[in-house]
């Protein structure tokens, strides 16, 4: 069967699966042709912390959870696997594993995008003379040619979030992986690649453009794995998978897994998937995801903007000849910080927090400093509260935490407006924190823009399902997908952003004092 063509059984199959392997939860939703959820299942992702700063996932546990949520969701919908037209898989980005090509056995657990084990390597590189020389060379090249390809390397800095540094760490510290790579017997894969490999019992080894570009090792300008970076970090080029379209017939699951083969019709990185689920198909469309972290994504169409400090270019998706580019800015520790507040019993239920924040007029000067900043990078910075007084209570602490989310949204939005020279159109929010009316309204006030919130906040699952549905013929085109959107709420500016100025200035001062704590 030609790649990308619908399965002969797709016409009779009436449902499509969207699975999202996130940082905290693995979810599966069964969607009908109206994009309504007919059945769901979710399981908590079990992170491992073998050493301070290390964050891992057990590949066998994740595999079990992935298979489990699919079976449970189909069962919850009262369906049979033969009624499924296709499977779309959305995954957290940057989390990776390496394994033996011949045996399929992993050399280590999944190393999470949140993992800090490469911090010493990162600091060493960022202080190195070689990196300074690279900056000078590419600054001159950019000046002489005007080519934006040379702009990003001119101020290249490494961070612990980058897959490249952690992969370099693997080959420096895990002897079996290093030896296998020398013999062309080592496979590298983000979660999507490894799931494809397992689902097809080793017959499919691939990733897609959205996941590849999110590693920081894949060059979006040339659409190839970056040989210069790999040579610099001593990473063998032989370890990388082939890169395929996002909405694409990747083959079918082995029949032993679900009883019958299920076509795998899309793999996509979670933020790009959420963008597609929000139907942000046009240049200038903006998607704001507030989940474990926060992500602002701007559709830049066929134009690829070079990296600038806290903004970086990504491939959104590739479908046939169409390649859509995005510019992204990220904020760490949004949902993570709120979950921590729940764990220390500042509140019982996350749904209480908006009411707690609204119950007082201000935070009484209390500021919450998140673990990592928007416009700077300090892997050792710890979260903290400042401005505590004898009169401070839980409401003040919770309000300070929620205000910090809105303030960081404002900072990143201002950078986007300044650096992305495309008129911004619609702003659509998703993710668990988008259910918080206080954060949503304050963000709308601060940026002075309307923000739409969909009825379904699980946009990564829906985006994966949309992409799989297009590839399988379940849905015909993007225009049909737009008609399936359901908006639950629209937040419009109600206050002048200047009313927040004293509180935001105090928060910025607190952020500055907390740097390099």
PDB file of C-alpha atoms in Angstrom, residues 326-504:
ATOM      1  CA  UNK A 326       6.707  27.867  13.960  1.00  0.00           C
ATOM      2  CA  UNK A 327       8.513  30.207  16.303  1.00  0.00           C
ATOM      3  CA  UNK A 328       8.399  29.053  19.916  1.00  0.00           C
ATOM      4  CA  UNK A 329       9.128  30.545  23.290  1.00  0.00           C
ATOM      5  CA  UNK A 330       8.869  28.501  26.456  1.00  0.00           C
ATOM      6  CA  UNK A 331       8.298  29.003  30.164  1.00  0.00           C
ATOM      7  CA  UNK A 332       9.257  26.229  32.541  1.00  0.00           C
ATOM      8  CA  UNK A 333       7.568  25.096  35.723  1.00  0.00           C
ATOM      9  CA  UNK A 334       3.960  26.260  35.386  1.00  0.00           C
ATOM     10  CA  UNK A 335       1.875  23.190  36.135  1.00  0.00           C
ATOM     11  CA  UNK A 336       4.828  21.741  38.059  1.00  0.00           C
ATOM     12  CA  UNK A 337       4.818  24.666  40.493  1.00  0.00           C
ATOM     13  CA  UNK A 338       1.040  24.545  40.940  1.00  0.00           C
ATOM     14  CA  UNK A 339       1.220  20.800  41.604  1.00  0.00           C
ATOM     15  CA  UNK A 340       3.914  21.490  44.209  1.00  0.00           C
ATOM     16  CA  UNK A 341       1.563  23.995  45.885  1.00  0.00           C
ATOM     17  CA  UNK A 342      -1.024  21.230  46.107  1.00  0.00           C
ATOM     18  CA  UNK A 343       1.521  18.748  47.465  1.00  0.00           C
ATOM     19  CA  UNK A 344       2.428  21.083  50.367  1.00  0.00           C
ATOM     20  CA  UNK A 345      -1.304  21.599  51.025  1.00  0.00           C
ATOM     21  CA  UNK A 346      -1.644  25.246  50.046  1.00  0.00           C
ATOM     22  CA  UNK A 347      -4.922  24.017  48.537  1.00  0.00           C
ATOM     23  CA  UNK A 348      -6.752  20.723  48.192  1.00  0.00           C
ATOM     24  CA  UNK A 349      -8.012  20.942  44.625  1.00  0.00           C
ATOM     25  CA  UNK A 350      -6.453  22.876  41.724  1.00  0.00           C
ATOM     26  CA  UNK A 351      -9.933  24.175  40.844  1.00  0.00           C
ATOM     27  CA  UNK A 352      -9.930  26.149  44.115  1.00  0.00           C
ATOM     28  CA  UNK A 353      -6.968  28.326  43.158  1.00  0.00           C
ATOM     29  CA  UNK A 354      -8.754  30.849  40.914  1.00  0.00           C
ATOM     30  CA  UNK A 355     -11.307  31.532  43.662  1.00  0.00           C
ATOM     31  CA  UNK A 356      -8.546  31.874  46.265  1.00  0.00           C
ATOM     32  CA  UNK A 357      -6.731  34.426  44.072  1.00  0.00           C
ATOM     33  CA  UNK A 358      -9.941  36.368  43.381  1.00  0.00           C
ATOM     34  CA  UNK A 359     -10.832  36.462  47.100  1.00  0.00           C
ATOM     35  CA  UNK A 360      -8.137  39.088  47.778  1.00  0.00           C
ATOM     36  CA  UNK A 361      -7.325  42.336  45.982  1.00  0.00           C
ATOM     37  CA  UNK A 362      -3.568  41.688  45.700  1.00  0.00           C
ATOM     38  CA  UNK A 363      -0.794  39.418  46.969  1.00  0.00           C
ATOM     39  CA  UNK A 364       0.285  41.929  49.670  1.00  0.00           C
ATOM     40  CA  UNK A 365       3.703  42.207  48.030  1.00  0.00           C
ATOM     41  CA  UNK A 366       4.352  38.456  48.020  1.00  0.00           C
ATOM     42  CA  UNK A 367       6.159  37.304  44.862  1.00  0.00           C
ATOM     43  CA  UNK A 368       6.679  33.765  43.636  1.00  0.00           C
ATOM     44  CA  UNK A 369       9.952  33.138  41.827  1.00  0.00           C
ATOM     45  CA  UNK A 370       9.725  30.133  39.475  1.00  0.00           C
ATOM     46  CA  UNK A 371      12.576  27.665  39.098  1.00  0.00           C
ATOM     47  CA  UNK A 372      13.679  28.935  35.701  1.00  0.00           C
ATOM     48  CA  UNK A 373      13.379  32.307  34.038  1.00  0.00           C
ATOM     49  CA  UNK A 374      11.934  33.298  30.677  1.00  0.00           C
ATOM     50  CA  UNK A 375      14.700  35.440  29.291  1.00  0.00           C
ATOM     51  CA  UNK A 376      17.648  33.839  31.030  1.00  0.00           C
ATOM     52  CA  UNK A 377      18.778  30.327  31.798  1.00  0.00           C
ATOM     53  CA  UNK A 378      20.037  29.222  35.183  1.00  0.00           C
ATOM     54  CA  UNK A 379      19.760  25.452  35.798  1.00  0.00           C
ATOM     55  CA  UNK A 380      20.584  25.878  39.480  1.00  0.00           C
ATOM     56  CA  UNK A 381      17.947  28.522  40.273  1.00  0.00           C
ATOM     57  CA  UNK A 382      15.472  27.304  42.896  1.00  0.00           C
ATOM     58  CA  UNK A 383      11.870  28.416  43.278  1.00  0.00           C
ATOM     59  CA  UNK A 384      11.129  30.761  46.166  1.00  0.00           C
ATOM     60  CA  UNK A 385       8.658  33.181  47.743  1.00  0.00           C
ATOM     61  CA  UNK A 386       9.685  36.718  48.670  1.00  0.00           C
ATOM     62  CA  UNK A 387       7.857  39.451  50.558  1.00  0.00           C
ATOM     63  CA  UNK A 388       6.403  37.177  53.242  1.00  0.00           C
ATOM     64  CA  UNK A 389       4.842  38.936  56.247  1.00  0.00           C
ATOM     65  CA  UNK A 390       3.050  37.894  59.461  1.00  0.00           C
ATOM     66  CA  UNK A 391      -0.238  38.674  57.678  1.00  0.00           C
ATOM     67  CA  UNK A 392       0.553  36.439  54.662  1.00  0.00           C
ATOM     68  CA  UNK A 393      -1.868  33.554  54.253  1.00  0.00           C
ATOM     69  CA  UNK A 394      -2.467  30.771  51.738  1.00  0.00           C
ATOM     70  CA  UNK A 395      -4.526  33.004  49.459  1.00  0.00           C
ATOM     71  CA  UNK A 396      -1.609  35.418  49.074  1.00  0.00           C
ATOM     72  CA  UNK A 397       0.793  32.577  48.264  1.00  0.00           C
ATOM     73  CA  UNK A 398      -1.562  31.044  45.706  1.00  0.00           C
ATOM     74  CA  UNK A 399      -2.261  34.408  44.083  1.00  0.00           C
ATOM     75  CA  UNK A 400       1.480  35.083  43.856  1.00  0.00           C
ATOM     76  CA  UNK A 401       1.994  31.726  42.118  1.00  0.00           C
ATOM     77  CA  UNK A 402      -0.764  32.405  39.575  1.00  0.00           C
ATOM     78  CA  UNK A 403       0.420  35.985  38.994  1.00  0.00           C
ATOM     79  CA  UNK A 404       3.889  34.676  38.167  1.00  0.00           C
ATOM     80  CA  UNK A 405       2.371  32.627  35.313  1.00  0.00           C
ATOM     81  CA  UNK A 406       0.613  35.689  33.858  1.00  0.00           C
ATOM     82  CA  UNK A 407       3.707  37.889  34.291  1.00  0.00           C
ATOM     83  CA  UNK A 408       5.872  35.360  32.452  1.00  0.00           C
ATOM     84  CA  UNK A 409       3.261  35.128  29.694  1.00  0.00           C
ATOM     85  CA  UNK A 410       3.457  38.922  29.345  1.00  0.00           C
ATOM     86  CA  UNK A 411       7.275  38.919  29.143  1.00  0.00           C
ATOM     87  CA  UNK A 412       7.305  36.259  26.436  1.00  0.00           C
ATOM     88  CA  UNK A 413       4.468  37.833  24.481  1.00  0.00           C
ATOM     89  CA  UNK A 414       6.359  41.158  24.366  1.00  0.00           C
ATOM     90  CA  UNK A 415       9.469  39.390  23.019  1.00  0.00           C
ATOM     91  CA  UNK A 416       7.349  37.677  20.339  1.00  0.00           C
ATOM     92  CA  UNK A 417       5.747  40.967  19.258  1.00  0.00           C
ATOM     93  CA  UNK A 418       9.173  42.615  19.041  1.00  0.00           C
ATOM     94  CA  UNK A 419      11.012  39.842  17.196  1.00  0.00           C
ATOM     95  CA  UNK A 420       8.436  37.993  15.076  1.00  0.00           C
ATOM     96  CA  UNK A 421       7.559  40.333  12.254  1.00  0.00           C
ATOM     97  CA  UNK A 422       4.184  38.790  11.441  1.00  0.00           C
ATOM     98  CA  UNK A 423       0.866  40.363  12.499  1.00  0.00           C
ATOM     99  CA  UNK A 424      -0.568  38.155  15.252  1.00  0.00           C
ATOM    100  CA  UNK A 425      -4.092  36.904  14.598  1.00  0.00           C
ATOM    101  CA  UNK A 426      -5.967  34.635  16.971  1.00  0.00           C
ATOM    102  CA  UNK A 427      -4.582  33.506  20.337  1.00  0.00           C
ATOM    103  CA  UNK A 428      -5.861  30.116  21.496  1.00  0.00           C
ATOM    104  CA  UNK A 429      -5.015  28.570  24.853  1.00  0.00           C
ATOM    105  CA  UNK A 430      -4.959  24.961  26.000  1.00  0.00           C
ATOM    106  CA  UNK A 431      -3.430  22.757  28.687  1.00  0.00           C
ATOM    107  CA  UNK A 432      -4.552  22.159  32.254  1.00  0.00           C
ATOM    108  CA  UNK A 433      -3.687  25.661  33.528  1.00  0.00           C
ATOM    109  CA  UNK A 434      -5.881  27.215  30.806  1.00  0.00           C
ATOM    110  CA  UNK A 435      -8.803  26.042  32.977  1.00  0.00           C
ATOM    111  CA  UNK A 436      -7.751  28.648  35.553  1.00  0.00           C
ATOM    112  CA  UNK A 437      -9.896  31.734  34.947  1.00  0.00           C
ATOM    113  CA  UNK A 438      -7.618  33.987  37.038  1.00  0.00           C
ATOM    114  CA  UNK A 439      -4.519  33.210  34.954  1.00  0.00           C
ATOM    115  CA  UNK A 440      -6.449  33.481  31.685  1.00  0.00           C
ATOM    116  CA  UNK A 441      -8.067  36.835  32.512  1.00  0.00           C
ATOM    117  CA  UNK A 442      -4.887  38.368  33.899  1.00  0.00           C
ATOM    118  CA  UNK A 443      -2.920  37.241  30.820  1.00  0.00           C
ATOM    119  CA  UNK A 444      -5.576  38.760  28.545  1.00  0.00           C
ATOM    120  CA  UNK A 445      -5.418  42.023  30.501  1.00  0.00           C
ATOM    121  CA  UNK A 446      -1.613  42.186  30.442  1.00  0.00           C
ATOM    122  CA  UNK A 447      -1.226  41.536  26.699  1.00  0.00           C
ATOM    123  CA  UNK A 448      -4.419  43.453  25.826  1.00  0.00           C
ATOM    124  CA  UNK A 449      -5.615  40.662  23.524  1.00  0.00           C
ATOM    125  CA  UNK A 450      -8.582  38.328  23.315  1.00  0.00           C
ATOM    126  CA  UNK A 451      -7.762  34.700  24.167  1.00  0.00           C
ATOM    127  CA  UNK A 452      -9.960  31.784  23.114  1.00  0.00           C
ATOM    128  CA  UNK A 453     -10.196  28.607  25.201  1.00  0.00           C
ATOM    129  CA  UNK A 454     -11.507  25.436  23.554  1.00  0.00           C
ATOM    130  CA  UNK A 455     -14.094  23.143  25.104  1.00  0.00           C
ATOM    131  CA  UNK A 456     -11.513  20.354  25.111  1.00  0.00           C
ATOM    132  CA  UNK A 457      -8.208  21.279  26.762  1.00  0.00           C
ATOM    133  CA  UNK A 458      -6.436  18.077  25.557  1.00  0.00           C
ATOM    134  CA  UNK A 459      -5.297  19.587  22.296  1.00  0.00           C
ATOM    135  CA  UNK A 460      -2.228  17.374  21.842  1.00  0.00           C
ATOM    136  CA  UNK A 461      -4.434  14.261  21.659  1.00  0.00           C
ATOM    137  CA  UNK A 462      -6.853  15.984  19.291  1.00  0.00           C
ATOM    138  CA  UNK A 463      -4.053  17.260  17.054  1.00  0.00           C
ATOM    139  CA  UNK A 464      -2.591  13.759  16.733  1.00  0.00           C
ATOM    140  CA  UNK A 465      -6.052  12.420  15.905  1.00  0.00           C
ATOM    141  CA  UNK A 466      -6.625  15.176  13.315  1.00  0.00           C
ATOM    142  CA  UNK A 467      -3.308  14.391  11.600  1.00  0.00           C
ATOM    143  CA  UNK A 468      -4.023  10.645  11.630  1.00  0.00           C
ATOM    144  CA  UNK A 469      -7.548  11.265  10.354  1.00  0.00           C
ATOM    145  CA  UNK A 470      -6.273  13.299   7.403  1.00  0.00           C
ATOM    146  CA  UNK A 471      -3.751  10.604   6.455  1.00  0.00           C
ATOM    147  CA  UNK A 472      -6.357   7.835   6.655  1.00  0.00           C
ATOM    148  CA  UNK A 473      -9.116   9.692   4.804  1.00  0.00           C
ATOM    149  CA  UNK A 474     -11.227   9.839   7.975  1.00  0.00           C
ATOM    150  CA  UNK A 475     -11.395  13.623   7.508  1.00  0.00           C
ATOM    151  CA  UNK A 476     -10.940  15.287   4.140  1.00  0.00           C
ATOM    152  CA  UNK A 477      -9.070  18.546   4.746  1.00  0.00           C
ATOM    153  CA  UNK A 478      -8.247  21.337   7.196  1.00  0.00           C
ATOM    154  CA  UNK A 479     -11.396  23.258   6.325  1.00  0.00           C
ATOM    155  CA  UNK A 480     -13.446  20.360   7.644  1.00  0.00           C
ATOM    156  CA  UNK A 481     -11.331  20.316  10.822  1.00  0.00           C
ATOM    157  CA  UNK A 482     -11.950  24.046  11.427  1.00  0.00           C
ATOM    158  CA  UNK A 483     -15.694  23.404  11.478  1.00  0.00           C
ATOM    159  CA  UNK A 484     -15.204  20.871  14.289  1.00  0.00           C
ATOM    160  CA  UNK A 485     -13.670  23.430  16.693  1.00  0.00           C
ATOM    161  CA  UNK A 486     -15.657  24.157  19.843  1.00  0.00           C
ATOM    162  CA  UNK A 487     -14.906  27.260  21.935  1.00  0.00           C
ATOM    163  CA  UNK A 488     -15.833  27.112  25.616  1.00  0.00           C
ATOM    164  CA  UNK A 489     -14.801  30.610  26.697  1.00  0.00           C
ATOM    165  CA  UNK A 490     -13.348  33.846  25.367  1.00  0.00           C
ATOM    166  CA  UNK A 491     -11.307  36.057  27.685  1.00  0.00           C
ATOM    167  CA  UNK A 492     -11.231  39.714  26.658  1.00  0.00           C
ATOM    168  CA  UNK A 493      -9.200  42.498  28.327  1.00  0.00           C
ATOM    169  CA  UNK A 494     -11.086  44.000  31.279  1.00  0.00           C
ATOM    170  CA  UNK A 495      -8.354  46.029  32.981  1.00  0.00           C
ATOM    171  CA  UNK A 496      -5.668  48.336  31.692  1.00  0.00           C
ATOM    172  CA  UNK A 497      -2.317  46.563  31.872  1.00  0.00           C
ATOM    173  CA  UNK A 498      -0.901  49.593  33.727  1.00  0.00           C
ATOM    174  CA  UNK A 499      -3.009  48.615  36.753  1.00  0.00           C
ATOM    175  CA  UNK A 500      -0.694  45.623  37.138  1.00  0.00           C
ATOM    176  CA  UNK A 501       2.475  47.693  36.787  1.00  0.00           C
ATOM    177  CA  UNK A 502       3.401  48.012  40.524  1.00  0.00           C
ATOM    178  CA  UNK A 503       2.927  44.267  41.125  1.00  0.00           C
ATOM    179  CA  UNK A 504       4.850  43.299  37.987  1.00  0.00           C
TER     180      UNK A 504
END
